[in-house]
Amino acid sequence: MLTLHHLGISQSERVIWLLEELELPYALKHYTRDPVTRLSPPELKAVHPSGTAPLLTTEEGVTIAESGAIVQFILARYGDGRLAPAVQDADFAHYLYWFHFANGNLVPHLGRVMFFGLAGVAANHSAMGFAHERVTRALAMLNDRLAETPWLAGAEFSAADVMNVFGVTTMLHFSPWDLSPYPHILAWLERVAQRPAYQRAKRKGDLV
């Protein structure tokens, strides 16, 4: 059985949600953040050198880090064509782009705003202005895409949606951002909230 090493308020929520969408059996091992640093506990370092969540231990005992890699592994081995368009499908290019948009664009820019804030960078500093502009651009791109189609890859829900929801929900716990100028993102999140698998994932993983 797969074992997911889960840390609350982290990208491991993507993996719980994916496993629930695919209705796969898995063991969920919860970890608690350090009460002072709010970082991962040292116990995770014993599971994988990265020391961060999520971590997935396979049935063969191999442990994989990085949420995107874990999602791709699960889809490749257990997806049976679900939650990803076929490579010959017209939507495959959209799927691939938006899948990687999450950790290649949106989340890093939000993270930069978060770290600048923690470092005491002034709101009117040019670096903070640049970071804010990049977040605004990323959110506008996401909103524009969702104005065209109900899900990021196209007409069907996919793992591209699983990857991106974190950036406009849980990530905002660290980098608060007003989403009211982005009505199509908000409507998308309402559709996500109606999915039974997402509701189960929220209960099991304490998703924000």
PDB file of C-alpha atoms in Angstrom, residues 63-187:
ATOM      1  CA  THR A  63      10.201   7.246  -1.072  1.00  0.00           C
ATOM      2  CA  ILE A  64       9.478  10.073  -3.525  1.00  0.00           C
ATOM      3  CA  ALA A  65       9.615  13.788  -2.715  1.00  0.00           C
ATOM      4  CA  GLU A  66       8.144  16.836  -4.529  1.00  0.00           C
ATOM      5  CA  SER A  67       4.390  17.052  -4.974  1.00  0.00           C
ATOM      6  CA  GLY A  68       4.535  17.359  -8.766  1.00  0.00           C
ATOM      7  CA  ALA A  69       6.710  14.269  -9.092  1.00  0.00           C
ATOM      8  CA  ILE A  70       4.435  12.352  -6.722  1.00  0.00           C
ATOM      9  CA  VAL A  71       1.333  13.342  -8.690  1.00  0.00           C
ATOM     10  CA  GLN A  72       2.965  12.278 -11.959  1.00  0.00           C
ATOM     11  CA  PHE A  73       4.091   8.969 -10.437  1.00  0.00           C
ATOM     12  CA  ILE A  74       0.607   8.155  -9.160  1.00  0.00           C
ATOM     13  CA  LEU A  75      -1.016   9.031 -12.485  1.00  0.00           C
ATOM     14  CA  ALA A  76       1.525   7.013 -14.471  1.00  0.00           C
ATOM     15  CA  ARG A  77       1.221   3.914 -12.321  1.00  0.00           C
ATOM     16  CA  TYR A  78      -2.390   3.980 -11.125  1.00  0.00           C
ATOM     17  CA  GLY A  79      -4.239   6.569 -13.212  1.00  0.00           C
ATOM     18  CA  ASP A  80      -5.377   4.269 -16.037  1.00  0.00           C
ATOM     19  CA  GLY A  81      -5.903   7.324 -18.214  1.00  0.00           C
ATOM     20  CA  ARG A  82      -7.867   9.228 -15.585  1.00  0.00           C
ATOM     21  CA  LEU A  83      -7.312  12.912 -14.700  1.00  0.00           C
ATOM     22  CA  ALA A  84      -5.005  13.555 -17.667  1.00  0.00           C
ATOM     23  CA  PRO A  85      -5.800  13.878 -21.381  1.00  0.00           C
ATOM     24  CA  ALA A  86      -4.184  11.378 -23.718  1.00  0.00           C
ATOM     25  CA  VAL A  87      -1.042  12.704 -25.408  1.00  0.00           C
ATOM     26  CA  GLN A  88      -2.804  12.822 -28.770  1.00  0.00           C
ATOM     27  CA  ASP A  89      -5.705  14.798 -27.300  1.00  0.00           C
ATOM     28  CA  ALA A  90      -5.962  18.471 -28.303  1.00  0.00           C
ATOM     29  CA  ASP A  91      -6.139  19.401 -24.608  1.00  0.00           C
ATOM     30  CA  PHE A  92      -2.870  17.673 -23.703  1.00  0.00           C
ATOM     31  CA  ALA A  93      -0.756  20.780 -24.346  1.00  0.00           C
ATOM     32  CA  HIS A  94      -3.053  22.849 -22.117  1.00  0.00           C
ATOM     33  CA  TYR A  95      -2.915  20.162 -19.460  1.00  0.00           C
ATOM     34  CA  LEU A  96       0.872  20.005 -19.478  1.00  0.00           C
ATOM     35  CA  TYR A  97       1.277  23.776 -19.350  1.00  0.00           C
ATOM     36  CA  TRP A  98      -1.132  24.341 -16.480  1.00  0.00           C
ATOM     37  CA  PHE A  99       0.149  21.324 -14.548  1.00  0.00           C
ATOM     38  CA  HIS A 100       3.611  22.903 -14.467  1.00  0.00           C
ATOM     39  CA  PHE A 101       2.304  26.471 -14.115  1.00  0.00           C
ATOM     40  CA  ALA A 102       1.546  25.730 -10.460  1.00  0.00           C
ATOM     41  CA  ASN A 103       5.081  25.093  -9.219  1.00  0.00           C
ATOM     42  CA  GLY A 104       6.840  26.874 -12.061  1.00  0.00           C
ATOM     43  CA  ASN A 105       4.994  30.192 -11.856  1.00  0.00           C
ATOM     44  CA  LEU A 106       2.192  30.819  -9.365  1.00  0.00           C
ATOM     45  CA  VAL A 107       3.519  29.257  -6.154  1.00  0.00           C
ATOM     46  CA  PRO A 108       7.123  30.526  -6.527  1.00  0.00           C
ATOM     47  CA  HIS A 109       5.913  34.107  -6.994  1.00  0.00           C
ATOM     48  CA  LEU A 110       3.597  33.879  -3.990  1.00  0.00           C
ATOM     49  CA  GLY A 111       6.474  32.357  -2.050  1.00  0.00           C
ATOM     50  CA  ARG A 112       8.715  35.275  -2.981  1.00  0.00           C
ATOM     51  CA  VAL A 113       6.151  37.724  -1.591  1.00  0.00           C
ATOM     52  CA  MET A 114       5.952  35.637   1.583  1.00  0.00           C
ATOM     53  CA  PHE A 115       9.725  35.508   2.107  1.00  0.00           C
ATOM     54  CA  PHE A 116      10.172  39.203   1.345  1.00  0.00           C
ATOM     55  CA  GLY A 117       7.528  39.937   3.965  1.00  0.00           C
ATOM     56  CA  LEU A 118       9.219  37.692   6.523  1.00  0.00           C
ATOM     57  CA  ALA A 119      12.528  39.429   5.792  1.00  0.00           C
ATOM     58  CA  GLY A 120      10.974  42.828   6.448  1.00  0.00           C
ATOM     59  CA  VAL A 121      11.211  44.102   2.873  1.00  0.00           C
ATOM     60  CA  ALA A 122       9.171  47.306   2.672  1.00  0.00           C
ATOM     61  CA  ALA A 123       5.966  47.271   0.644  1.00  0.00           C
ATOM     62  CA  ASN A 124       7.307  50.117  -1.526  1.00  0.00           C
ATOM     63  CA  HIS A 125      10.649  48.419  -2.214  1.00  0.00           C
ATOM     64  CA  SER A 126      11.265  47.710  -5.903  1.00  0.00           C
ATOM     65  CA  ALA A 127      11.848  44.007  -5.210  1.00  0.00           C
ATOM     66  CA  MET A 128       8.493  43.704  -3.466  1.00  0.00           C
ATOM     67  CA  GLY A 129       6.842  45.615  -6.296  1.00  0.00           C
ATOM     68  CA  PHE A 130       8.330  43.205  -8.825  1.00  0.00           C
ATOM     69  CA  ALA A 131       7.135  40.210  -6.801  1.00  0.00           C
ATOM     70  CA  HIS A 132       3.613  41.620  -6.519  1.00  0.00           C
ATOM     71  CA  GLU A 133       3.501  42.318 -10.249  1.00  0.00           C
ATOM     72  CA  ARG A 134       4.436  38.713 -10.991  1.00  0.00           C
ATOM     73  CA  VAL A 135       1.720  37.364  -8.690  1.00  0.00           C
ATOM     74  CA  THR A 136      -0.839  39.688 -10.271  1.00  0.00           C
ATOM     75  CA  ARG A 137       0.201  38.524 -13.732  1.00  0.00           C
ATOM     76  CA  ALA A 138      -0.013  34.847 -12.759  1.00  0.00           C
ATOM     77  CA  LEU A 139      -3.462  35.264 -11.220  1.00  0.00           C
ATOM     78  CA  ALA A 140      -4.675  37.181 -14.280  1.00  0.00           C
ATOM     79  CA  MET A 141      -3.478  34.370 -16.539  1.00  0.00           C
ATOM     80  CA  LEU A 142      -5.248  31.793 -14.399  1.00  0.00           C
ATOM     81  CA  ASN A 143      -8.426  33.869 -14.355  1.00  0.00           C
ATOM     82  CA  ASP A 144      -8.339  34.401 -18.129  1.00  0.00           C
ATOM     83  CA  ARG A 145      -7.935  30.682 -18.765  1.00  0.00           C
ATOM     84  CA  LEU A 146     -10.881  29.884 -16.500  1.00  0.00           C
ATOM     85  CA  ALA A 147     -12.989  32.454 -18.333  1.00  0.00           C
ATOM     86  CA  GLU A 148     -12.588  30.257 -21.421  1.00  0.00           C
ATOM     87  CA  THR A 149     -13.118  26.807 -19.956  1.00  0.00           C
ATOM     88  CA  PRO A 150     -14.430  25.291 -16.694  1.00  0.00           C
ATOM     89  CA  TRP A 151     -11.214  23.411 -15.921  1.00  0.00           C
ATOM     90  CA  LEU A 152      -7.616  24.259 -16.681  1.00  0.00           C
ATOM     91  CA  ALA A 153      -7.013  21.519 -19.240  1.00  0.00           C
ATOM     92  CA  GLY A 154     -10.367  22.080 -20.927  1.00  0.00           C
ATOM     93  CA  ALA A 155     -13.857  20.693 -20.441  1.00  0.00           C
ATOM     94  CA  GLU A 156     -12.744  17.946 -18.047  1.00  0.00           C
ATOM     95  CA  PHE A 157     -11.327  18.151 -14.534  1.00  0.00           C
ATOM     96  CA  SER A 158      -7.697  17.011 -14.409  1.00  0.00           C
ATOM     97  CA  ALA A 159      -4.568  16.853 -12.295  1.00  0.00           C
ATOM     98  CA  ALA A 160      -3.729  20.343 -13.579  1.00  0.00           C
ATOM     99  CA  ASP A 161      -6.559  21.585 -11.364  1.00  0.00           C
ATOM    100  CA  VAL A 162      -5.267  19.502  -8.459  1.00  0.00           C
ATOM    101  CA  MET A 163      -1.857  21.127  -8.805  1.00  0.00           C
ATOM    102  CA  ASN A 164      -3.108  24.719  -8.962  1.00  0.00           C
ATOM    103  CA  VAL A 165      -5.789  24.916  -6.285  1.00  0.00           C
ATOM    104  CA  PHE A 166      -3.130  24.945  -3.544  1.00  0.00           C
ATOM    105  CA  GLY A 167      -1.779  28.263  -4.851  1.00  0.00           C
ATOM    106  CA  VAL A 168      -5.078  30.100  -4.470  1.00  0.00           C
ATOM    107  CA  THR A 169      -6.238  28.476  -1.235  1.00  0.00           C
ATOM    108  CA  THR A 170      -3.687  27.112   1.228  1.00  0.00           C
ATOM    109  CA  MET A 171      -0.762  29.170  -0.108  1.00  0.00           C
ATOM    110  CA  LEU A 172      -2.744  32.303   0.708  1.00  0.00           C
ATOM    111  CA  HIS A 173      -2.484  31.269   4.367  1.00  0.00           C
ATOM    112  CA  PHE A 174       1.170  32.341   4.045  1.00  0.00           C
ATOM    113  CA  SER A 175       0.762  35.069   1.410  1.00  0.00           C
ATOM    114  CA  PRO A 176      -2.694  36.671   1.821  1.00  0.00           C
ATOM    115  CA  TRP A 177      -4.077  37.942  -1.468  1.00  0.00           C
ATOM    116  CA  ASP A 178      -7.411  39.435  -2.462  1.00  0.00           C
ATOM    117  CA  LEU A 179      -9.042  37.206  -5.077  1.00  0.00           C
ATOM    118  CA  SER A 180     -12.128  39.375  -5.582  1.00  0.00           C
ATOM    119  CA  PRO A 181     -10.745  40.834  -8.859  1.00  0.00           C
ATOM    120  CA  TYR A 182     -10.613  37.278 -10.247  1.00  0.00           C
ATOM    121  CA  PRO A 183     -14.217  36.048 -10.503  1.00  0.00           C
ATOM    122  CA  HIS A 184     -13.396  33.069 -12.700  1.00  0.00           C
ATOM    123  CA  ILE A 185     -10.901  31.758 -10.153  1.00  0.00           C
ATOM    124  CA  LEU A 186     -13.541  32.097  -7.446  1.00  0.00           C
ATOM    125  CA  ALA A 187     -16.128  30.273  -9.573  1.00  0.00           C
TER     126      ALA A 187
END
